[in-house]
CSV table of C-alpha atoms in Angstrom, one decimal:
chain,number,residue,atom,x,y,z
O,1,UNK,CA,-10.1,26.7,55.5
O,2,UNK,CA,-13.6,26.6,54.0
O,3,UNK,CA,-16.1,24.8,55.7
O,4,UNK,CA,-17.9,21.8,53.9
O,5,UNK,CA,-21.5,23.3,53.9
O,6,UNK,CA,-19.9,26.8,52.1
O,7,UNK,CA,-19.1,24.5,49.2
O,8,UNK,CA,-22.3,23.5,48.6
O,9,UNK,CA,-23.9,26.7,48.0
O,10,UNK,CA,-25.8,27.6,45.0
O,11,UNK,CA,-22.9,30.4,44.3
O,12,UNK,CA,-19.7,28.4,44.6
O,13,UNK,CA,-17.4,27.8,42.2
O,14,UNK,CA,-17.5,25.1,39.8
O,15,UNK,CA,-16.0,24.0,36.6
O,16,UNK,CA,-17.1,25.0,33.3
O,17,UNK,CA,-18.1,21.0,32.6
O,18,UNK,CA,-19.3,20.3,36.1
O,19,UNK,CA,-22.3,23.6,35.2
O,20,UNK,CA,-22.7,22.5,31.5
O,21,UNK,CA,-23.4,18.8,32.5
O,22,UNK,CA,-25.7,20.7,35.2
O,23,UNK,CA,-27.8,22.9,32.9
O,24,UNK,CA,-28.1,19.6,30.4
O,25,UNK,CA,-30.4,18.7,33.1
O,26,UNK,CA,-32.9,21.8,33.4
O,27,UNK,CA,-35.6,22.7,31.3
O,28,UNK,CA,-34.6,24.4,27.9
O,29,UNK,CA,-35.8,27.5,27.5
O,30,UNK,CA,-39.0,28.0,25.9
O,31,UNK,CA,-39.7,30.5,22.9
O,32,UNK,CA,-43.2,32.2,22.2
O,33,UNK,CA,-43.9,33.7,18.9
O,34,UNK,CA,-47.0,36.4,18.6
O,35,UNK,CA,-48.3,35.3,15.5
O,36,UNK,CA,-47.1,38.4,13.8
O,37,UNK,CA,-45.6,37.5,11.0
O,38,UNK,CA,-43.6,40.8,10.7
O,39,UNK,CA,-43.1,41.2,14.4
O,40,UNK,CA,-41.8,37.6,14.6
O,41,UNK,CA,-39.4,37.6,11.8
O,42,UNK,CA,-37.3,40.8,12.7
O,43,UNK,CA,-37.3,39.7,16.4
O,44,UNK,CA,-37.1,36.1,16.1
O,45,UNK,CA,-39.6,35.5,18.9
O,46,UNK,CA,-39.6,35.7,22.7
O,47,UNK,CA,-37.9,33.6,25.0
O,48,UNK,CA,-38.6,33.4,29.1
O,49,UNK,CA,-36.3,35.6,30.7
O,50,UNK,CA,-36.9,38.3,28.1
O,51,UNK,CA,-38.1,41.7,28.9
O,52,UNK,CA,-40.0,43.6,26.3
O,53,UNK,CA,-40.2,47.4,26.5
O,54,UNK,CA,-42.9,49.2,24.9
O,55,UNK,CA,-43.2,52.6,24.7
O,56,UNK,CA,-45.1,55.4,22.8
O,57,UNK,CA,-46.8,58.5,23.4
O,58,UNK,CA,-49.8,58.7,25.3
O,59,UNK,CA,-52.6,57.9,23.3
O,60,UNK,CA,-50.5,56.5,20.6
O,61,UNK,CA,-51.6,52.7,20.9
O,62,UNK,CA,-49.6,51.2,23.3
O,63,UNK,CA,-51.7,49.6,25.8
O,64,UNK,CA,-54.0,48.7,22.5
O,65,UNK,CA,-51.1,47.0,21.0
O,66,UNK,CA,-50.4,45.2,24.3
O,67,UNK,CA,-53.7,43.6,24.1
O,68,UNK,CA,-53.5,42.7,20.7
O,69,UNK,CA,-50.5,40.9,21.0
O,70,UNK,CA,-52.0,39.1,24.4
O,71,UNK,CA,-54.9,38.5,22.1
O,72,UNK,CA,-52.2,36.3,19.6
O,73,UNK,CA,-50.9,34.2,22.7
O,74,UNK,CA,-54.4,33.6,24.0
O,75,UNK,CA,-55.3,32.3,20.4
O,76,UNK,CA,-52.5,29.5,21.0
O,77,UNK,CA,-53.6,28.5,24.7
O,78,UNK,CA,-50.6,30.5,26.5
O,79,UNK,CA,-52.9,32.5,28.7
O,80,UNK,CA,-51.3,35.7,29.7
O,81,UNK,CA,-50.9,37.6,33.5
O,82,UNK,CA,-52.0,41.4,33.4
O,83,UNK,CA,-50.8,44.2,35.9
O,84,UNK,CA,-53.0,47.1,35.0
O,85,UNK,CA,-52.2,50.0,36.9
O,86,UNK,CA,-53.7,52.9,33.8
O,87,UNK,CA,-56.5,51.1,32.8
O,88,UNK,CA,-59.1,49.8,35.3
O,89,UNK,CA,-59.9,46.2,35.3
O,90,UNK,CA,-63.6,47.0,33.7
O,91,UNK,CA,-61.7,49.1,31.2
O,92,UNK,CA,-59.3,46.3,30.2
O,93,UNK,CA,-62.2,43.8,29.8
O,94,UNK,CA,-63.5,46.7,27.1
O,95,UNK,CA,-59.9,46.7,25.3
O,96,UNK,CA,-60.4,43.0,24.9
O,97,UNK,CA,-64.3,43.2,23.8
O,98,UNK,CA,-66.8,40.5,24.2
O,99,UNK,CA,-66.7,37.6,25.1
O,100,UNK,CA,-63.7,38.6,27.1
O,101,UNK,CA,-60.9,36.1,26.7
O,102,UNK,CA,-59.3,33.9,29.1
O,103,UNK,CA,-56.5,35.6,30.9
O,104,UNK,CA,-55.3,36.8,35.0
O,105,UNK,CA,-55.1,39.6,36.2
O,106,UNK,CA,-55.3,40.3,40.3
O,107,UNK,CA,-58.1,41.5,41.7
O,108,UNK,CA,-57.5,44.6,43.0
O,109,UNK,CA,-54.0,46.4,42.0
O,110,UNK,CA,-52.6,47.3,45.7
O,111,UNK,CA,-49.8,50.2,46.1
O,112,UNK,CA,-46.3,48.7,47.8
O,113,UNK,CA,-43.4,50.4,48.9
O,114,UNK,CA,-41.1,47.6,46.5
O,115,UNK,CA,-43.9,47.1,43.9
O,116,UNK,CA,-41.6,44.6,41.5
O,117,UNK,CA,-42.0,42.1,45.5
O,118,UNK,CA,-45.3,42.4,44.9
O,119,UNK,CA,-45.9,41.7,41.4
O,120,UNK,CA,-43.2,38.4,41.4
O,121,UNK,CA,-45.3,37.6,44.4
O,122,UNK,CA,-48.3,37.7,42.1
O,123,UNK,CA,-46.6,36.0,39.3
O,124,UNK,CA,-45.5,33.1,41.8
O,125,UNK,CA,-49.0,33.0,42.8
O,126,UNK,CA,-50.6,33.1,39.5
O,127,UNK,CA,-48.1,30.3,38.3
O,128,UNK,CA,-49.9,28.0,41.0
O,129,UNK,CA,-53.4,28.2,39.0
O,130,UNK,CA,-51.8,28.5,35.7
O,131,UNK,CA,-48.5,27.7,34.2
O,132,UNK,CA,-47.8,31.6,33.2
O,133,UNK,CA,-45.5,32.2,30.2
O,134,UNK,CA,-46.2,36.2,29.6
O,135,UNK,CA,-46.8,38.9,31.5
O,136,UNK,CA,-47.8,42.5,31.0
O,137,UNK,CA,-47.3,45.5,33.2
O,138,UNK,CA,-49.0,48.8,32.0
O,139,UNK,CA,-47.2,51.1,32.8
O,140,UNK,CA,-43.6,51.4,34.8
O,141,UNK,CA,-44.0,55.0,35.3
O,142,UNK,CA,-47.1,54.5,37.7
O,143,UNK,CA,-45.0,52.5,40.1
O,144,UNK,CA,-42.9,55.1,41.0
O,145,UNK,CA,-44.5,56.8,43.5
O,146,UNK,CA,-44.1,59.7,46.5
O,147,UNK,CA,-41.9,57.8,48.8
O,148,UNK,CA,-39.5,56.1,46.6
O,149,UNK,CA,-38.8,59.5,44.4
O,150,UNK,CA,-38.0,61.2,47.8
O,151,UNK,CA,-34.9,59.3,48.1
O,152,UNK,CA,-34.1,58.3,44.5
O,153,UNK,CA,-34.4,60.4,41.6
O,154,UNK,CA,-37.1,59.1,39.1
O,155,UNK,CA,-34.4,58.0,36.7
O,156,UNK,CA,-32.7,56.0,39.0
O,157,UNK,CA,-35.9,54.1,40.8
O,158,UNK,CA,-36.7,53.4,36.6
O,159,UNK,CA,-33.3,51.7,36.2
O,160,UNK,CA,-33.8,49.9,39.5
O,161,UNK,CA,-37.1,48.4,38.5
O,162,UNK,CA,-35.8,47.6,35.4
O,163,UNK,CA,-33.2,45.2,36.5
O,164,UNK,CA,-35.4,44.0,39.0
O,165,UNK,CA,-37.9,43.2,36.4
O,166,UNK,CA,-35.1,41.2,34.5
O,167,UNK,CA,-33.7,39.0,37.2
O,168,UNK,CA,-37.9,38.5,37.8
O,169,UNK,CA,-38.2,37.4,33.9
O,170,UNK,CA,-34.9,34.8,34.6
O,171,UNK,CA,-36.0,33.9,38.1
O,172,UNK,CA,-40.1,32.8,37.3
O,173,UNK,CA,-39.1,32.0,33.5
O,174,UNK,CA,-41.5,34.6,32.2
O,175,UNK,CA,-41.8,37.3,29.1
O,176,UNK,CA,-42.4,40.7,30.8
O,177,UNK,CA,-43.6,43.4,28.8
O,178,UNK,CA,-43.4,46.6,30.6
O,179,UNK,CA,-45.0,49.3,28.8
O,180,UNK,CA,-43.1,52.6,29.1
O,181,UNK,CA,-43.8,56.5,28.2
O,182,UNK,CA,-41.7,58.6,25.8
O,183,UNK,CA,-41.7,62.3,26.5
O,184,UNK,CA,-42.4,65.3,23.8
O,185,UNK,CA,-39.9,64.4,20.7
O,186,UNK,CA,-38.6,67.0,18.0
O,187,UNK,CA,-37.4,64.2,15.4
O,188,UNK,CA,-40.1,63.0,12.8
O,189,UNK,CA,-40.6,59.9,15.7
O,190,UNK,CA,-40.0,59.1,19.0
O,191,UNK,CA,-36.7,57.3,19.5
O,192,UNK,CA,-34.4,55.1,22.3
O,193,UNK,CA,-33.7,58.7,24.0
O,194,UNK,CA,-37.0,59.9,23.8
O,195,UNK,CA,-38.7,56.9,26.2
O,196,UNK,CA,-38.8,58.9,29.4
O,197,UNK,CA,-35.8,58.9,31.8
O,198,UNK,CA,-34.5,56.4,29.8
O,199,UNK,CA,-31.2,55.8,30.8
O,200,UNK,CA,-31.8,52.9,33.1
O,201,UNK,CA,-34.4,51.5,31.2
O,202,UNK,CA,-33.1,50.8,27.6
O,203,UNK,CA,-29.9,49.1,29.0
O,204,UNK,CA,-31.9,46.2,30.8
O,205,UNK,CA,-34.1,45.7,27.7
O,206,UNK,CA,-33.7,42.7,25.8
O,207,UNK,CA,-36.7,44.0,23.0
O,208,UNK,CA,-37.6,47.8,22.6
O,209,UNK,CA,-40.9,48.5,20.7
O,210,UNK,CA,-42.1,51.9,19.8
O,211,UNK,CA,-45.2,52.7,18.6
O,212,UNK,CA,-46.2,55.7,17.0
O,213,UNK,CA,-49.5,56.9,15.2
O,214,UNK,CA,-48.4,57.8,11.1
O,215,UNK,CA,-51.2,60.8,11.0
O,216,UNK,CA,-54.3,62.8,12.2
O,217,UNK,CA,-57.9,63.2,10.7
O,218,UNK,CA,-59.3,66.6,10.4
O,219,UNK,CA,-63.0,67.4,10.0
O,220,UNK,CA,-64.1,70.6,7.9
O,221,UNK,CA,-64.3,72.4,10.8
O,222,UNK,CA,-60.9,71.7,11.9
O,223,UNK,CA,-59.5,72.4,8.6
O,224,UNK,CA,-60.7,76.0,8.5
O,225,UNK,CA,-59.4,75.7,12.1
O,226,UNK,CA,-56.1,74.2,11.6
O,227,UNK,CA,-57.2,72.0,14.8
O,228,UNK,CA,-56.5,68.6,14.9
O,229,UNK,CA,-58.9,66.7,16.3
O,230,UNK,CA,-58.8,62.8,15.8
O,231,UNK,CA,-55.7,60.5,15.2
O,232,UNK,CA,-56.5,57.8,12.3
O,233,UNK,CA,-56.4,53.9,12.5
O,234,UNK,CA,-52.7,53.6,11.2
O,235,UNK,CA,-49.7,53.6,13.1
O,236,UNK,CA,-45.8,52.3,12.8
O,237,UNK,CA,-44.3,49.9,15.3
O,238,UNK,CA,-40.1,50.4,15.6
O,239,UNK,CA,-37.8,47.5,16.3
O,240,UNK,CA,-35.4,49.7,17.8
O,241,UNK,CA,-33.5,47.1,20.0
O,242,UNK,CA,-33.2,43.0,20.4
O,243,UNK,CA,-30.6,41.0,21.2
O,244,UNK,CA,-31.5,37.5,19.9
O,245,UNK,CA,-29.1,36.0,17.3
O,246,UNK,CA,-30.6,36.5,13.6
O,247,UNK,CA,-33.0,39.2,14.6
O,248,UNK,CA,-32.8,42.7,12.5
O,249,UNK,CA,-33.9,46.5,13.2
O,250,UNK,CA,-36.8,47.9,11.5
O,251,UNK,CA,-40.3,49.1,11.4
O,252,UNK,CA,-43.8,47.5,10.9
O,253,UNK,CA,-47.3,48.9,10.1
O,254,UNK,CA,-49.8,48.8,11.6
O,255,UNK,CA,-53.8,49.8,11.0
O,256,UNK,CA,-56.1,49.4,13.5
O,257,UNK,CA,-59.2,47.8,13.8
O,258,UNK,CA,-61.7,48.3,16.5
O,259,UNK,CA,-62.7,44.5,16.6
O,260,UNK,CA,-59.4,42.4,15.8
O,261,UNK,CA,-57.3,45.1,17.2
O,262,UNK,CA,-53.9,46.1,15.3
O,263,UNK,CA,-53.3,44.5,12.3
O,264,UNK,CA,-50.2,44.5,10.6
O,265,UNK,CA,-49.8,45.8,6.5
């Protein structure tokens, strides 16, 4: 026979009227929109609980695009929460430009054996000064470290971190966007398989994003050389993946503009 206090806990069993009557009292889900036009009409938004993977190649534009969509929320007063583990903080503050914006970020980025503990532990934290809708975490392939690849392969500890990143989104009613690395491609663009070790990562992903520079500039020097040496201002975000109801597939340019950031076409 159960006991009474087992059939109060949060995981018993209910009716499906007894939890619909129950969720008719909580909070309804917010929705953010960029203020992309494009990016807002094939995904249909953001919701909390979402997590938003964006990937490219190194150099491509992601962590640029990542701050110009931060750039959109902070226009509207929803004030975003940064995890910078590439960039340093003085290096963000230059990817934002003067006068730097309003946004949180902690003050020093610390190393943790469970690093998704630590950042919702930053999130709750940040929550208490500000009433944090999105967050950014740039990139998931830093927090894999020594330790945790020694007993886990890297593809694995990705997948883990991904699903702990999701039930973080639900649980603190957040947008994550976790900014991800694709390895070397051989299609005309990087694709769902080519973010690295992707396998645990595109299955937890309510929105993947891809961003990938359209072409390269060559001086005269170069040309005689057949040397690359400077990638241009335009680029191509892919819709590759999303899950909300009315959304579509697709792809979006982009050019890129030192002082606004990207811009769509």
């Amino acid at each position: 026979m159960l006991l009474m206090n087992q059939t109060k806990e949060r995981d018993r069993i209910v009716s499906s009227h007894e939890l619909i009557d129950e969720l008719k009292n909580t909070e309804p889900q917010k929705h953010f929109e960029t203020g992309y036009y494009h990016l807002d009409n094939m995904t249909k938004g953001f919701a909390e609980g979402d997590l938003v993977i964006l990937s490219g190649l190194t150099g491509n534009g992601k962590s640029e695009y990542a701050v110009s969509i931060a750039r959109k929320f902070i226009s509207q007063e929803v004030y975003p929460l940064f995890f910078s583990y590439e960039l340093s903080s003085q290096e963000l503050f230059d990817r934002f430009g003067e006068p730097i914006p309003l946004f949180y970020l902690p003050r020093v980025i610390s190393g943790h054996q469970d690093p998704t503990k630590w950042i919702e532990n930053k999130i709750v934290e940040a929550k208490t000064i500000k009433d944090i809708k999105i967050v950014f975490i740039d990139h998931l392939h830093y927090l894999v470290d020594y330790m945790t690849t020694r007993t886990k392969n890297t593809s694995e500890m990705l997948g883990y971190m991904c699903r702990e990143f999701k039930h973080i989104a639900r649980r603190q009613r957040v947008v994550i966007f976790l900014l991800a690395h694709v390895r070397k491609f051989q299609t005309t663009r990087p694709n769902l398989q080519d973010i690295k070790d992707s396998s645990g990562i595109i299955q937890e992903a309510d929105t993947v994003l891809i961003i990938h520079r359209t072409g390269k500039r060559r001086s005269r020097k170069s040309i005689q050389d057949e040397e690359e040496v400077e990638i241009d201002n335009f680029a191509t975000l892919y819709i590759d993946k999303v899950r909300r109801r009315g959304s579509h597939l697709g792809r979006i340019d982009l050019e890129f503009d030192p002082i606004k950031g990207f811009m769509e076409l």
